[in-house]
Amino acid sequence: MSTPKFPSPSTPVSIEGPLKVLLLENIHASAEEMLAAEGFAVERLKGALKPEELEERIQGVHLLGIRSKTNVWEPALAKAPNLLAVGAFCIGTNQVDLKSANTHGVPVFNAPFSNTRSVAELVIAEIVMLTRQLGDRNREVHAGQWRKVATGSHEVRGKTLGIVGYGHIGTQVGVLAESMGMRVLFYDVMTKLPLGNSRPTATLHELLENSDFVTLHVPATPSTEWMIGAAELSRMRKGSCLINASRGTVVDIPALAKALQSGHLSGAAVDVYPTEPETNSDGFATELQGLSNVILTPHIGGSTEEAQASIGKEVATSLIKFVRSGATTGAVNFPQVETPLIPKTHRILNVHRNTPGVLRDINKIVSDLNANIHAQVLSTDANIGYLVMDLDQDVANPVCNAIAGLTTDIKTRIVS
Ligand SMILES: NC(=O)c1ccc[n+]([C@@H]2O[C@H](COP(=O)([O-])OP(=O)(O)OC[C@H]3O[C@@H](n4cnc5c(N)ncnc54)[C@H](O)[C@@H]3O)[C@@H](O)[C@H]2O)c1
Ligand SMILES: O=C(O)[C@H](O)COP(=O)(O)O
């Protein structure tokens, strides 16, 4: 395992004037409204930023909001000593170097369910579209061509849907599919409660061999990278269809194109790609373009007004709670602490290297300054400790400055 990279601060986080918030990728206005109502200075940009642009723009930013396109890696984090938190206004957090964010003392919050239903509904629509070849018929009639055919078109009732990744989205898809009379199989690396009449398969291959439609709902991780390649596609039933609204790294696109061209698969719906444009004005190319019965969408699985408004509020709420009280509940890369603010106390938040003796050093600082600790909560993970400490007397500034001077310090700030 690589040695974690820690920053070496000697001063507390600098917050002069209103907190600076940078929201990228057209994050819903609901987030801007909530953050601005807190008195924060919010800048909202439409597109994603390339890594080098982010390194430039992140300097001085306290809260960064992104969606799935902005990569937040170590070089950007290293240039943002005042960054308090990152809000991923989506489900996936694979675009953030979570370990680096952790060792820089930056919690990353996401919205784990706000667009779940939107993705599930898109997948259900695509199952019907693929089995009725609606994309092709629609294109033909628009072009003045009347091709009334039944061959290759089927009802979904009684067909088998195989769900790979039976988490939030996968289970929703399964419930909706059963309501249309489909049989549901699922494959997951974790043991999951089967909803309705769905059944788990022991292996991925068992699922692929027994499904008329296969839909992917796994996260982007090393275990899912290219998990559907030529070998897996060849195990799928002849004439079956593949749907990928998970991440572009899960499916080998050239292999999928071959399986479609050979007629082994009768159709596919793809929402996510290994490389996606950063803005709506950039061009896009994939080997799948022009193939019959292939639905291509521009990563819109979670793009409904309902989902985006709800994500905006959910992630903005997490960011505000973290700023105001230090609550890290729901952060995907951080020790979890949430403790109510106590009136007339002064709260210090400290992230430090998880080595023995840090709490002793911090408590010595407090005691040397004759301060009284009203409450102290520490939570740790392999690399860092996160300490929330409420002091009785107004000695927060000198305590905070002294803690930031410890060699083990990563990030320290006063909340109230
Ligand atoms: N297209 C879109 O717009 C869109 C929208 C939302 C989410 N997503 C993607 O969908 C993914 C799934 O979302 P979710 O909310 O259902 O996540 P989730 O964490 O609730 O479910 C993921 C499931 O995959 C399983 N899994 C992990 N690795 C696996 C493997 N190697 N083989 C089989 N199963 C495995 C997990 O155990 C879990 O049950 C997200 O990570 C995101 O990348 C895409
Ligand atoms: O992870 C997600 O929630 C989806 O991929 C949606 O990403 P987006 O917010 O960039 O549309």
Coordinates of C-alpha atoms and ligand atoms in Angstrom, one line a residue:
M1 CA 0.0 0.0 0.0
S2 CA 1.4 3.5 -0.9
T3 CA 2.3 5.8 2.0
P4 CA -0.4 8.5 2.4
K5 CA 0.6 12.0 1.4
F6 CA -0.2 14.5 4.2
P7 CA 0.0 18.3 4.0
S8 CA 2.1 20.2 6.6
P9 CA 0.0 23.2 7.7
S10 CA 1.2 25.5 10.5
T11 CA -1.8 27.8 10.6
P12 CA -5.5 27.2 10.9
V13 CA -7.7 27.3 7.8
S14 CA -8.0 30.9 6.6
I15 CA -11.6 32.2 6.4
E16 CA -11.7 35.9 5.8
G17 CA -15.0 37.4 4.6
P18 CA -17.7 35.1 3.2
L19 CA -16.9 31.5 2.5
K20 CA -16.0 30.9 -1.2
V21 CA -18.0 28.2 -3.0
L22 CA -17.2 27.0 -6.5
L23 CA -20.0 25.0 -8.2
L24 CA -19.2 23.3 -11.5
E25 CA -21.1 21.2 -14.1
N26 CA -24.3 23.1 -14.0
I27 CA -25.3 22.1 -10.5
H28 CA -28.9 22.8 -9.8
A29 CA -29.8 26.3 -8.7
S30 CA -31.4 24.9 -5.5
A31 CA -27.8 24.4 -4.2
E32 CA -26.7 27.9 -5.0
E33 CA -29.8 29.3 -3.3
M34 CA -29.2 27.4 -0.1
L35 CA -25.5 28.2 0.0
A36 CA -26.0 31.9 -0.8
A37 CA -28.7 32.1 1.9
E38 CA -25.9 31.1 4.4
G39 CA -24.0 34.2 3.3
F40 CA -21.4 32.2 1.2
A41 CA -20.0 33.7 -2.0
V42 CA -21.1 31.3 -4.7
E43 CA -19.7 31.0 -8.2
R44 CA -21.5 28.6 -10.5
L45 CA -20.0 27.4 -13.8
K46 CA -21.8 25.4 -16.5
G47 CA -19.1 22.9 -17.5
A48 CA -16.5 20.7 -15.9
L49 CA -12.9 21.9 -15.4
K50 CA -9.9 20.1 -16.8
P51 CA -7.4 19.0 -14.0
E52 CA -5.0 21.9 -14.8
E53 CA -7.9 24.5 -14.8
L54 CA -9.2 23.1 -11.5
E55 CA -5.7 23.4 -9.9
E56 CA -5.9 27.1 -10.9
R57 CA -9.5 27.8 -9.9
I58 CA -9.6 25.8 -6.6
Q59 CA -7.1 28.1 -4.9
G60 CA -8.8 30.0 -2.1
V61 CA -12.0 28.0 -2.5
H62 CA -13.6 26.6 0.7
L63 CA -16.3 24.4 -0.8
L64 CA -16.1 22.8 -4.2
G65 CA -19.2 21.3 -5.9
I66 CA -18.8 18.9 -8.8
R67 CA -20.8 16.2 -10.7
S68 CA -19.4 13.2 -12.5
K69 CA -17.1 14.9 -15.0
T70 CA -14.6 16.9 -12.8
N71 CA -11.7 14.9 -11.6
V72 CA -10.4 16.0 -8.2
W73 CA -7.0 14.6 -7.8
E74 CA -4.0 15.2 -5.4
P75 CA -2.4 18.1 -7.3
A76 CA -5.6 20.2 -7.0
L77 CA -6.1 19.2 -3.4
A78 CA -2.5 20.2 -2.6
K79 CA -3.2 23.7 -4.0
A80 CA -6.3 24.2 -1.8
P81 CA -5.2 24.4 1.8
N82 CA -8.4 26.2 2.7
L83 CA -10.7 23.7 1.1
L84 CA -13.1 22.4 3.7
A85 CA -15.2 19.9 1.8
V86 CA -16.1 18.6 -1.7
G87 CA -19.8 18.1 -2.6
A88 CA -20.3 15.5 -5.4
F89 CA -23.8 16.4 -6.6
C90 CA -24.4 12.9 -7.9
I91 CA -24.1 9.3 -6.7
G92 CA -20.7 8.2 -8.1
T93 CA -17.5 9.5 -6.3
N94 CA -14.9 7.6 -8.5
Q95 CA -14.0 11.0 -10.0
V96 CA -12.4 12.1 -6.7
D97 CA -9.2 10.8 -5.3
L98 CA -11.0 9.9 -2.0
K99 CA -7.8 8.8 -0.2
S100 CA -6.0 12.1 -1.0
A101 CA -9.0 14.1 0.0
N102 CA -9.0 12.1 3.3
T103 CA -5.4 12.8 4.0
H104 CA -5.8 16.5 3.2
G105 CA -8.6 16.6 5.7
V106 CA -11.4 17.1 3.1
P107 CA -14.6 15.2 3.5
V108 CA -16.5 14.3 0.3
F109 CA -20.3 14.3 0.4
N110 CA -22.6 12.8 -2.3
A111 CA -26.3 12.2 -2.8
P112 CA -26.7 8.5 -2.6
F113 CA -30.3 8.2 -3.5
S114 CA -31.6 11.4 -5.1
N115 CA -31.3 10.3 -8.7
T116 CA -31.8 6.5 -8.1
R117 CA -35.4 6.5 -9.4
S118 CA -34.6 8.6 -12.5
V119 CA -31.9 6.0 -13.6
A120 CA -34.3 3.1 -12.9
E121 CA -37.1 4.7 -15.0
L122 CA -34.7 5.3 -17.9
V123 CA -33.6 1.7 -17.8
I124 CA -37.2 0.4 -17.9
A125 CA -37.9 2.7 -20.8
E126 CA -34.9 1.3 -22.6
I127 CA -35.9 -2.3 -22.1
V128 CA -39.1 -1.7 -23.9
M129 CA -37.4 0.5 -26.5
L130 CA -34.9 -2.2 -27.3
T131 CA -37.3 -5.1 -27.6
R132 CA -39.6 -3.1 -29.9
Q133 CA -36.7 -1.5 -31.8
L134 CA -38.2 1.9 -31.2
G135 CA -35.1 3.9 -31.9
D136 CA -34.8 2.5 -35.4
R137 CA -38.6 2.7 -36.2
N138 CA -38.7 6.3 -34.9
R139 CA -35.7 7.3 -37.1
E140 CA -37.2 5.6 -40.1
V141 CA -40.6 7.3 -39.9
H142 CA -38.9 10.6 -39.3
A143 CA -37.1 10.0 -42.6
G144 CA -40.3 9.1 -44.4
Q145 CA -39.8 5.3 -44.4
W146 CA -42.8 3.1 -43.4
R147 CA -41.4 -0.2 -42.1
K148 CA -44.2 -2.0 -40.3
V149 CA -42.6 -5.2 -39.0
A150 CA -43.1 -7.6 -36.0
T151 CA -40.0 -9.7 -36.6
G152 CA -37.6 -9.3 -33.7
S153 CA -40.1 -7.3 -31.6
H154 CA -41.3 -8.9 -28.3
E155 CA -43.3 -8.2 -25.2
V156 CA -41.2 -7.8 -22.0
R157 CA -43.8 -9.9 -20.0
G158 CA -42.2 -13.2 -19.1
K159 CA -38.7 -12.2 -20.2
T160 CA -35.8 -12.4 -17.9
L161 CA -33.9 -9.3 -16.7
G162 CA -30.4 -9.8 -15.3
I163 CA -29.3 -7.1 -12.9
V164 CA -25.5 -6.8 -12.2
G165 CA -25.1 -4.8 -9.0
Y166 CA -28.2 -5.1 -6.9
G167 CA -27.8 -1.9 -4.9
H168 CA -30.0 1.2 -4.8
I169 CA -30.6 1.5 -8.5
G170 CA -30.5 -2.3 -9.3
T171 CA -33.2 -3.1 -6.7
Q172 CA -35.5 -0.2 -8.0
V173 CA -35.1 -1.5 -11.6
G174 CA -35.9 -5.0 -10.4
V175 CA -39.1 -3.9 -8.6
L176 CA -40.3 -1.9 -11.6
A177 CA -39.4 -4.8 -14.0
E178 CA -41.4 -7.3 -12.0
S179 CA -44.4 -5.0 -12.1
M180 CA -44.3 -5.4 -15.9
G181 CA -44.3 -9.2 -15.5
M182 CA -40.5 -9.8 -16.0
R183 CA -38.5 -12.4 -14.2
V184 CA -35.6 -10.9 -12.3
L185 CA -32.2 -12.4 -11.7
F186 CA -29.4 -10.4 -10.0
Y187 CA -25.7 -10.8 -9.4
D188 CA -23.9 -8.9 -6.6
V189 CA -20.6 -9.4 -4.7
M190 CA -22.5 -8.8 -1.5
T191 CA -25.3 -11.0 -0.2
K192 CA -28.5 -9.0 -0.8
L193 CA -32.1 -9.4 0.2
P194 CA -34.0 -10.4 -3.0
L195 CA -37.0 -8.1 -3.4
G196 CA -40.3 -9.5 -4.8
N197 CA -39.6 -12.8 -6.7
S198 CA -36.1 -11.9 -7.8
R199 CA -33.4 -14.5 -7.4
P200 CA -29.6 -14.1 -7.0
T201 CA -27.2 -16.0 -9.3
A202 CA -24.0 -17.6 -8.0
T203 CA -21.9 -16.1 -10.7
L204 CA -21.9 -13.4 -13.3
H205 CA -21.8 -16.0 -16.1
E206 CA -24.9 -17.7 -14.7
L207 CA -26.7 -14.4 -14.9
L208 CA -25.4 -13.6 -18.4
E209 CA -26.4 -17.0 -19.8
N210 CA -29.9 -16.8 -18.4
S211 CA -31.0 -13.3 -19.2
D212 CA -32.8 -11.7 -22.1
F213 CA -31.7 -8.2 -20.9
V214 CA -28.7 -7.5 -18.8
T215 CA -28.5 -4.1 -17.0
L216 CA -25.4 -2.9 -15.2
H217 CA -25.6 -1.0 -11.9
V218 CA -22.1 -1.4 -10.3
P219 CA -19.8 1.5 -9.3
A220 CA -16.5 2.2 -11.0
T221 CA -14.0 0.3 -9.0
P222 CA -11.0 -1.9 -9.9
S223 CA -13.3 -5.0 -9.6
T224 CA -15.8 -3.6 -12.2
E225 CA -13.2 -2.2 -14.7
W226 CA -14.0 -3.8 -18.1
M227 CA -16.1 -6.5 -16.3
I228 CA -18.1 -6.9 -19.5
G229 CA -15.7 -7.7 -22.3
A230 CA -15.7 -10.1 -25.3
A231 CA -15.7 -13.2 -23.0
E232 CA -18.8 -12.0 -21.0
L233 CA -20.6 -10.8 -24.1
S234 CA -20.2 -14.2 -25.7
R235 CA -21.9 -15.8 -22.6
M236 CA -25.0 -13.6 -23.1
R237 CA -28.0 -15.3 -24.9
K238 CA -28.1 -14.8 -28.6
G239 CA -30.5 -11.9 -29.4
S240 CA -30.3 -10.5 -25.9
C241 CA -29.7 -6.8 -25.1
L242 CA -27.2 -5.0 -22.8
I243 CA -27.9 -1.8 -20.9
N244 CA -25.2 0.3 -19.3
A245 CA -26.1 3.3 -17.2
S246 CA -23.4 2.7 -14.6
R247 CA -19.9 3.9 -15.6
G248 CA -18.1 3.9 -18.9
T249 CA -15.2 1.8 -17.6
V250 CA -17.5 -1.2 -17.0
V251 CA -18.0 -2.2 -20.6
D252 CA -15.4 -2.8 -23.3
I253 CA -17.0 -0.7 -26.1
P254 CA -15.1 -2.2 -29.1
A255 CA -16.1 -5.7 -27.9
L256 CA -19.7 -4.6 -27.5
A257 CA -19.7 -3.1 -31.0
K258 CA -18.5 -6.4 -32.4
A259 CA -21.1 -8.4 -30.5
L260 CA -23.8 -6.1 -32.0
Q261 CA -22.4 -6.1 -35.6
S262 CA -22.2 -9.9 -35.5
G263 CA -25.9 -10.1 -34.4
H264 CA -25.0 -12.0 -31.3
L265 CA -26.7 -9.1 -29.3
S266 CA -29.8 -7.7 -30.8
G267 CA -29.5 -4.3 -29.1
A268 CA -27.9 -2.1 -26.5
A269 CA -28.5 1.1 -24.6
V270 CA -25.5 3.0 -23.4
D271 CA -25.6 6.1 -21.3
V272 CA -22.0 6.2 -20.1
Y273 CA -18.6 6.0 -21.9
P274 CA -14.9 5.5 -21.0
T275 CA -14.3 9.1 -22.0
E276 CA -17.0 11.7 -22.0
P277 CA -17.0 15.4 -23.1
E278 CA -16.6 18.0 -20.5
T279 CA -19.2 20.4 -21.8
N280 CA -22.3 20.2 -24.0
S281 CA -20.5 22.1 -26.8
D282 CA -17.7 19.5 -27.1
G283 CA -18.0 16.8 -29.9
F284 CA -18.3 13.1 -29.1
A285 CA -17.5 9.9 -31.0
T286 CA -17.9 6.2 -30.2
E287 CA -17.7 3.0 -32.2
L288 CA -21.4 2.4 -31.3
Q289 CA -22.6 5.3 -33.5
G290 CA -24.7 4.2 -36.4
L291 CA -25.3 0.6 -35.3
S292 CA -28.9 -0.6 -35.5
N293 CA -31.0 -0.9 -32.4
V294 CA -28.4 0.9 -30.3
I295 CA -29.7 3.7 -28.0
L296 CA -27.0 6.2 -27.1
T297 CA -27.7 8.8 -24.5
P298 CA -25.3 11.5 -23.1
H299 CA -25.0 10.4 -19.5
I300 CA -28.5 11.5 -18.6
G301 CA -29.5 8.6 -16.3
G302 CA -29.8 11.0 -13.3
S303 CA -30.7 14.1 -15.3
T304 CA -34.3 14.8 -14.4
E305 CA -35.5 18.1 -12.9
E306 CA -36.8 16.1 -9.8
A307 CA -33.4 14.4 -9.3
Q308 CA -31.3 17.5 -9.8
A309 CA -33.3 19.7 -7.6
S310 CA -33.3 17.1 -4.9
I311 CA -29.5 16.4 -5.2
G312 CA -28.9 20.2 -5.1
K313 CA -30.7 20.4 -1.7
E314 CA -29.3 17.2 -0.3
V315 CA -25.6 17.9 -0.9
A316 CA -25.9 21.6 0.0
T317 CA -27.5 20.5 3.3
S318 CA -24.5 18.2 4.0
L319 CA -22.0 21.0 3.1
I320 CA -23.8 23.6 5.3
K321 CA -24.0 21.2 8.2
F322 CA -20.3 20.4 7.9
V323 CA -19.4 24.1 7.8
R324 CA -21.7 25.1 10.7
S325 CA -21.1 22.1 13.0
G326 CA -18.4 19.8 11.6
A327 CA -20.9 17.0 11.0
T328 CA -19.4 14.4 8.6
T329 CA -22.4 12.0 8.6
G330 CA -22.7 10.6 5.0
A331 CA -19.2 11.6 3.9
V332 CA -17.8 8.8 1.8
N333 CA -14.2 9.1 2.8
F334 CA -14.1 10.4 6.4
P335 CA -14.5 9.3 10.0
Q336 CA -18.2 10.0 10.9
V337 CA -18.9 12.5 13.7
E338 CA -22.1 14.4 14.3
T339 CA -22.7 16.1 17.6
P340 CA -25.1 18.9 18.4
L341 CA -23.7 22.4 19.0
I342 CA -23.7 23.4 22.6
P343 CA -24.7 27.1 23.3
K344 CA -22.0 29.3 24.7
T345 CA -19.2 26.9 23.8
H346 CA -16.5 27.3 21.1
R347 CA -16.1 24.4 18.7
I348 CA -12.7 23.4 17.2
L349 CA -12.5 20.9 14.4
N350 CA -9.2 19.2 13.9
V351 CA -8.0 16.6 11.4
H352 CA -4.7 15.0 12.3
R353 CA -2.5 12.1 11.3
N354 CA -3.6 9.0 13.1
T355 CA -0.5 8.4 15.2
P356 CA -0.3 7.7 18.9
G357 CA -0.2 10.7 21.3
V358 CA -2.0 13.3 19.2
L359 CA -4.9 13.6 21.7
R360 CA -2.4 13.9 24.6
D361 CA -0.7 16.8 22.8
I362 CA -4.0 18.5 22.0
N363 CA -5.2 18.1 25.6
K364 CA -2.0 19.5 26.9
I365 CA -2.4 22.6 24.8
V366 CA -5.9 23.0 26.1
S367 CA -4.8 22.5 29.7
D368 CA -1.8 24.8 29.4
L369 CA -4.2 27.5 28.2
N370 CA -6.4 26.9 31.2
A371 CA -9.4 26.0 29.0
N372 CA -12.1 23.6 30.0
I373 CA -13.2 20.9 27.5
H374 CA -17.0 20.7 27.5
A375 CA -17.2 17.9 25.0
Q376 CA -14.7 16.0 22.9
V377 CA -15.5 13.4 20.2
L378 CA -12.8 11.6 18.2
S379 CA -13.3 9.3 15.3
T380 CA -10.5 7.7 13.3
D381 CA -9.7 5.7 10.3
A382 CA -6.5 4.1 9.0
N383 CA -4.9 7.4 8.2
I384 CA -6.5 10.3 10.0
G385 CA -8.3 11.2 13.2
Y386 CA -11.2 13.7 13.3
L387 CA -11.6 15.5 16.5
V388 CA -14.6 17.7 17.4
M389 CA -14.0 19.6 20.6
D390 CA -16.2 22.1 22.5
L391 CA -14.4 24.5 24.8
D392 CA -16.0 26.4 27.6
Q393 CA -13.9 29.5 27.6
D394 CA -13.2 31.8 24.7
V395 CA -9.8 30.4 24.1
A396 CA -10.6 28.9 20.8
N397 CA -8.2 31.1 18.8
P398 CA -5.0 30.4 20.8
V399 CA -5.9 26.7 21.1
C400 CA -6.6 26.5 17.4
N401 CA -3.3 28.2 16.5
A402 CA -1.3 25.9 18.8
I403 CA -3.0 22.8 17.4
A404 CA -2.2 23.9 13.9
G405 CA 1.5 24.1 14.9
L406 CA 1.6 20.4 15.8
T407 CA 3.5 18.3 13.3
T408 CA 0.6 15.9 13.2
D409 CA -1.9 18.6 12.2
I410 CA -3.7 18.3 8.9
K411 CA -6.5 20.8 9.1
T412 CA -7.9 22.9 12.0
R413 CA -10.6 25.5 12.2
I414 CA -13.0 27.1 14.6
V415 CA -16.8 26.7 14.0
S416 CA -18.3 29.0 16.6
Ligands
LIG1 N1 -26.0 7.1 -15.6 C1 -26.2 7.9 -14.6 O1 -26.5 9.1 -14.8 C2 -26.0 7.4 -13.2 C3 -26.8 7.9 -12.2 C4 -26.5 7.4 -10.9 C5 -25.6 6.5 -10.6 N2 -24.9 6.0 -11.7 C6 -23.9 4.9 -11.4 O2 -24.5 3.8 -10.9 C7 -23.8 3.2 -9.9 C8 -24.6 2.4 -9.0 O3 -25.4 3.2 -8.2 P1 -26.2 2.7 -6.9 O4 -26.7 3.9 -6.3 O5 -27.1 1.6 -7.3 O6 -25.0 2.1 -6.1 P2 -25.0 1.1 -4.9 O7 -23.7 1.3 -4.2 O8 -26.3 1.3 -4.1 O9 -25.1 -0.3 -5.6 C9 -24.0 -0.9 -6.3 C10 -24.0 -2.4 -6.1 O10 -23.0 -2.9 -6.9 C11 -22.4 -4.0 -6.1 N3 -21.1 -4.3 -6.7 C12 -19.9 -3.7 -6.5 N4 -18.9 -4.3 -7.2 C13 -19.5 -5.3 -7.8 C14 -19.0 -6.3 -8.7 N5 -17.7 -6.4 -9.0 N6 -19.8 -7.3 -9.1 C15 -21.2 -7.2 -8.8 N7 -21.7 -6.3 -8.0 C16 -20.9 -5.4 -7.5 C17 -22.4 -3.5 -4.7 O11 -22.3 -4.6 -3.8 C18 -23.8 -2.8 -4.7 O12 -24.8 -3.7 -4.2 C19 -23.1 4.4 -9.3 O13 -21.9 4.0 -8.6 C20 -22.8 5.3 -10.4 O14 -21.5 5.0 -10.9 C21 -25.0 6.4 -12.9
LIG2 O1 -23.1 9.3 -10.4 C1 -24.1 9.8 -10.7 O2 -25.0 10.2 -10.0 C2 -24.4 9.9 -12.2 O3 -23.4 9.4 -13.0 C3 -24.9 11.2 -12.7 O4 -23.8 12.1 -12.9 P1 -24.1 13.6 -13.3 O5 -24.5 14.3 -12.1 O6 -22.8 14.0 -13.9 O7 -25.2 13.5 -14.4

